[in-house]
């Protein structure tokens, strides 16, 4: 499998969870405190990765309120010829919202070591607890 996916259940409706996606300030609370983003389709963004050393940049590919945020995802200075993607999807459930976060496109980044990169992202998603940070942010402002 070339994708890295994690999912979390948040006991709030998608409308409440989406508040953490609606502004640059809200996204900074849980995604990256260094984030700068033009929050519209085609808008550019840049942030320091969770490892504290890698700068990530790209564009907003898709923004569907209460449903989906898709960003192109390029590690600066890592030799990637093409970006991967970060896809965050919200799905209403009987108990609230299922939120999935997927990094995909590793096979197309243009490096022979893409499998190691994918594996590092799998470890990083577990280690950096990004979705848990989202759940915490939702519970604080909800």
PDB file of C-alpha atoms in Angstrom:
ATOM      1  CA  UNK A   1       0.000   0.000   0.000  1.00  0.00           C
ATOM      2  CA  UNK A   2       1.401   3.400  -0.989  1.00  0.00           C
ATOM      3  CA  UNK A   3      -0.881   5.453   1.274  1.00  0.00           C
ATOM      4  CA  UNK A   4      -0.549   6.240   4.962  1.00  0.00           C
ATOM      5  CA  UNK A   5      -3.913   6.663   6.696  1.00  0.00           C
ATOM      6  CA  UNK A   6      -5.089   7.172  10.258  1.00  0.00           C
ATOM      7  CA  UNK A   7      -8.617   7.740  11.506  1.00  0.00           C
ATOM      8  CA  UNK A   8     -10.113   9.058  14.715  1.00  0.00           C
ATOM      9  CA  UNK A   9     -13.653   9.410  16.030  1.00  0.00           C
ATOM     10  CA  UNK A  10     -14.590  12.775  17.519  1.00  0.00           C
ATOM     11  CA  UNK A  11     -17.879  12.966  19.451  1.00  0.00           C
ATOM     12  CA  UNK A  12     -18.966  16.212  17.803  1.00  0.00           C
ATOM     13  CA  UNK A  13     -20.822  16.832  14.507  1.00  0.00           C
ATOM     14  CA  UNK A  14     -18.816  17.709  11.377  1.00  0.00           C
ATOM     15  CA  UNK A  15     -19.937  21.354  11.622  1.00  0.00           C
ATOM     16  CA  UNK A  16     -18.166  21.682  14.983  1.00  0.00           C
ATOM     17  CA  UNK A  17     -15.071  19.754  13.895  1.00  0.00           C
ATOM     18  CA  UNK A  18     -14.805  21.863  10.724  1.00  0.00           C
ATOM     19  CA  UNK A  19     -14.369  25.018  12.811  1.00  0.00           C
ATOM     20  CA  UNK A  20     -10.775  23.833  13.285  1.00  0.00           C
ATOM     21  CA  UNK A  21     -10.265  24.064   9.502  1.00  0.00           C
ATOM     22  CA  UNK A  22     -11.945  27.390   8.769  1.00  0.00           C
ATOM     23  CA  UNK A  23      -9.161  29.824   9.620  1.00  0.00           C
ATOM     24  CA  UNK A  24      -5.388  29.925   9.607  1.00  0.00           C
ATOM     25  CA  UNK A  25      -5.436  30.445  13.388  1.00  0.00           C
ATOM     26  CA  UNK A  26      -7.623  27.367  13.946  1.00  0.00           C
ATOM     27  CA  UNK A  27      -5.388  25.188  11.763  1.00  0.00           C
ATOM     28  CA  UNK A  28      -2.326  26.416  13.664  1.00  0.00           C
ATOM     29  CA  UNK A  29      -3.833  25.112  16.925  1.00  0.00           C
ATOM     30  CA  UNK A  30      -3.588  21.495  15.855  1.00  0.00           C
ATOM     31  CA  UNK A  31      -1.776  21.117  12.532  1.00  0.00           C
ATOM     32  CA  UNK A  32       1.314  23.323  12.882  1.00  0.00           C
ATOM     33  CA  UNK A  33       1.886  26.528  14.859  1.00  0.00           C
ATOM     34  CA  UNK A  34       4.128  27.861  12.051  1.00  0.00           C
ATOM     35  CA  UNK A  35       1.483  27.469   9.341  1.00  0.00           C
ATOM     36  CA  UNK A  36       0.830  30.285   6.912  1.00  0.00           C
ATOM     37  CA  UNK A  37      -1.951  29.526   4.440  1.00  0.00           C
ATOM     38  CA  UNK A  38      -4.167  31.245   1.911  1.00  0.00           C
ATOM     39  CA  UNK A  39      -7.220  29.183   2.781  1.00  0.00           C
ATOM     40  CA  UNK A  40      -8.894  28.873  -0.623  1.00  0.00           C
ATOM     41  CA  UNK A  41      -8.508  26.480  -3.528  1.00  0.00           C
ATOM     42  CA  UNK A  42      -5.234  27.333  -5.251  1.00  0.00           C
ATOM     43  CA  UNK A  43      -3.955  29.163  -2.170  1.00  0.00           C
ATOM     44  CA  UNK A  44      -0.387  28.521  -1.077  1.00  0.00           C
ATOM     45  CA  UNK A  45       0.754  27.350   2.336  1.00  0.00           C
ATOM     46  CA  UNK A  46       3.994  26.673   4.187  1.00  0.00           C
ATOM     47  CA  UNK A  47       4.778  25.213   7.600  1.00  0.00           C
ATOM     48  CA  UNK A  48       7.465  23.532   9.632  1.00  0.00           C
ATOM     49  CA  UNK A  49       6.836  19.791   9.759  1.00  0.00           C
ATOM     50  CA  UNK A  50       6.148  17.922  12.973  1.00  0.00           C
ATOM     51  CA  UNK A  51       9.786  16.792  13.103  1.00  0.00           C
ATOM     52  CA  UNK A  52      10.775  20.421  13.730  1.00  0.00           C
ATOM     53  CA  UNK A  53      13.324  20.374  10.898  1.00  0.00           C
ATOM     54  CA  UNK A  54      11.527  19.878   7.569  1.00  0.00           C
ATOM     55  CA  UNK A  55       9.688  22.687   5.816  1.00  0.00           C
ATOM     56  CA  UNK A  56       6.537  21.620   3.980  1.00  0.00           C
ATOM     57  CA  UNK A  57       4.870  23.699   1.286  1.00  0.00           C
ATOM     58  CA  UNK A  58       2.183  23.373  -1.340  1.00  0.00           C
ATOM     59  CA  UNK A  59      -1.232  24.547  -2.404  1.00  0.00           C
ATOM     60  CA  UNK A  60      -4.811  23.972  -1.347  1.00  0.00           C
ATOM     61  CA  UNK A  61      -6.143  21.528  -3.939  1.00  0.00           C
ATOM     62  CA  UNK A  62      -9.637  21.101  -2.539  1.00  0.00           C
ATOM     63  CA  UNK A  63     -11.652  22.720   0.223  1.00  0.00           C
ATOM     64  CA  UNK A  64     -15.159  21.375   0.839  1.00  0.00           C
ATOM     65  CA  UNK A  65     -16.589  22.759   4.100  1.00  0.00           C
ATOM     66  CA  UNK A  66     -17.513  20.129   6.690  1.00  0.00           C
ATOM     67  CA  UNK A  67     -16.203  17.424   4.362  1.00  0.00           C
ATOM     68  CA  UNK A  68     -12.677  17.576   2.942  1.00  0.00           C
ATOM     69  CA  UNK A  69      -9.383  19.473   2.832  1.00  0.00           C
ATOM     70  CA  UNK A  70      -6.740  18.389   0.311  1.00  0.00           C
ATOM     71  CA  UNK A  71      -3.257  19.913   0.178  1.00  0.00           C
ATOM     72  CA  UNK A  72      -0.377  19.203  -2.146  1.00  0.00           C
ATOM     73  CA  UNK A  73       2.542  18.213   0.094  1.00  0.00           C
ATOM     74  CA  UNK A  74       6.185  18.876  -0.749  1.00  0.00           C
ATOM     75  CA  UNK A  75       9.126  18.429   1.573  1.00  0.00           C
ATOM     76  CA  UNK A  76      11.386  21.343   0.685  1.00  0.00           C
ATOM     77  CA  UNK A  77      15.048  20.455   0.038  1.00  0.00           C
ATOM     78  CA  UNK A  78      14.295  16.705   0.074  1.00  0.00           C
ATOM     79  CA  UNK A  79      14.796  16.163  -3.643  1.00  0.00           C
ATOM     80  CA  UNK A  80      11.151  15.482  -4.418  1.00  0.00           C
ATOM     81  CA  UNK A  81      10.384  16.078  -8.100  1.00  0.00           C
ATOM     82  CA  UNK A  82       6.621  16.168  -7.428  1.00  0.00           C
ATOM     83  CA  UNK A  83       4.485  16.690  -4.328  1.00  0.00           C
ATOM     84  CA  UNK A  84       2.422  14.064  -2.587  1.00  0.00           C
ATOM     85  CA  UNK A  85      -0.910  14.949  -1.005  1.00  0.00           C
ATOM     86  CA  UNK A  86      -2.443  15.356   2.415  1.00  0.00           C
ATOM     87  CA  UNK A  87      -6.146  14.461   2.403  1.00  0.00           C
ATOM     88  CA  UNK A  88      -8.282  15.100   5.481  1.00  0.00           C
ATOM     89  CA  UNK A  89     -11.869  13.904   5.306  1.00  0.00           C
ATOM     90  CA  UNK A  90     -14.767  14.268   7.736  1.00  0.00           C
ATOM     91  CA  UNK A  91     -17.666  11.829   7.725  1.00  0.00           C
ATOM     92  CA  UNK A  92     -20.755  12.143   9.905  1.00  0.00           C
ATOM     93  CA  UNK A  93     -21.423   9.143  12.135  1.00  0.00           C
ATOM     94  CA  UNK A  94     -24.138   8.306  14.652  1.00  0.00           C
ATOM     95  CA  UNK A  95     -21.720   9.330  17.429  1.00  0.00           C
ATOM     96  CA  UNK A  96     -20.178  12.436  15.838  1.00  0.00           C
ATOM     97  CA  UNK A  97     -17.491  12.612  13.171  1.00  0.00           C
ATOM     98  CA  UNK A  98     -14.970  10.156  11.759  1.00  0.00           C
ATOM     99  CA  UNK A  99     -11.888  12.062  10.636  1.00  0.00           C
ATOM    100  CA  UNK A 100      -9.356  10.406   8.361  1.00  0.00           C
ATOM    101  CA  UNK A 101      -5.952  11.776   7.470  1.00  0.00           C
ATOM    102  CA  UNK A 102      -4.167  10.279   4.477  1.00  0.00           C
ATOM    103  CA  UNK A 103      -0.788  11.015   2.968  1.00  0.00           C
ATOM    104  CA  UNK A 104      -0.680   9.650  -0.565  1.00  0.00           C
ATOM    105  CA  UNK A 105       1.279   9.968  -3.779  1.00  0.00           C
ATOM    106  CA  UNK A 106       4.601   8.720  -2.396  1.00  0.00           C
ATOM    107  CA  UNK A 107       5.324   6.611  -5.475  1.00  0.00           C
ATOM    108  CA  UNK A 108       5.153   9.767  -7.588  1.00  0.00           C
ATOM    109  CA  UNK A 109       7.438  12.084  -5.595  1.00  0.00           C
ATOM    110  CA  UNK A 110      10.311  11.194  -7.902  1.00  0.00           C
ATOM    111  CA  UNK A 111      12.797   9.601  -5.537  1.00  0.00           C
ATOM    112  CA  UNK A 112      14.004   6.021  -5.475  1.00  0.00           C
ATOM    113  CA  UNK A 113      13.591   6.015  -1.687  1.00  0.00           C
ATOM    114  CA  UNK A 114       9.863   6.773  -1.701  1.00  0.00           C
ATOM    115  CA  UNK A 115       9.049   3.575   0.224  1.00  0.00           C
ATOM    116  CA  UNK A 116      11.285   4.664   3.109  1.00  0.00           C
ATOM    117  CA  UNK A 117       9.621   8.073   3.015  1.00  0.00           C
ATOM    118  CA  UNK A 118       6.185   6.435   3.185  1.00  0.00           C
ATOM    119  CA  UNK A 119       7.298   4.268   6.113  1.00  0.00           C
ATOM    120  CA  UNK A 120       8.684   7.324   7.921  1.00  0.00           C
ATOM    121  CA  UNK A 121       5.314   9.075   7.478  1.00  0.00           C
ATOM    122  CA  UNK A 122       3.515   6.050   8.912  1.00  0.00           C
ATOM    123  CA  UNK A 123       5.748   6.196  11.989  1.00  0.00           C
ATOM    124  CA  UNK A 124       5.362   9.972  12.175  1.00  0.00           C
ATOM    125  CA  UNK A 125       1.561   9.908  12.130  1.00  0.00           C
ATOM    126  CA  UNK A 126       1.580   7.569  15.103  1.00  0.00           C
ATOM    127  CA  UNK A 127       4.280   9.522  16.918  1.00  0.00           C
ATOM    128  CA  UNK A 128       3.110  13.092  16.364  1.00  0.00           C
ATOM    129  CA  UNK A 129      -0.585  12.504  17.210  1.00  0.00           C
ATOM    130  CA  UNK A 130      -1.935  15.080  14.751  1.00  0.00           C
ATOM    131  CA  UNK A 131      -5.497  13.754  14.853  1.00  0.00           C
ATOM    132  CA  UNK A 132      -5.447  13.634  18.635  1.00  0.00           C
ATOM    133  CA  UNK A 133      -4.385  17.284  18.589  1.00  0.00           C
ATOM    134  CA  UNK A 134      -7.390  18.011  16.377  1.00  0.00           C
ATOM    135  CA  UNK A 135      -9.690  16.215  18.832  1.00  0.00           C
ATOM    136  CA  UNK A 136      -8.196  18.229  21.710  1.00  0.00           C
ATOM    137  CA  UNK A 137      -8.687  21.501  19.806  1.00  0.00           C
ATOM    138  CA  UNK A 138     -12.320  20.598  19.079  1.00  0.00           C
ATOM    139  CA  UNK A 139     -13.000  19.792  22.740  1.00  0.00           C
ATOM    140  CA  UNK A 140     -11.470  23.088  23.923  1.00  0.00           C
ATOM    141  CA  UNK A 141     -13.541  25.353  21.667  1.00  0.00           C
ATOM    142  CA  UNK A 142     -16.695  23.250  21.369  1.00  0.00           C
TER     143      UNK A 142
END
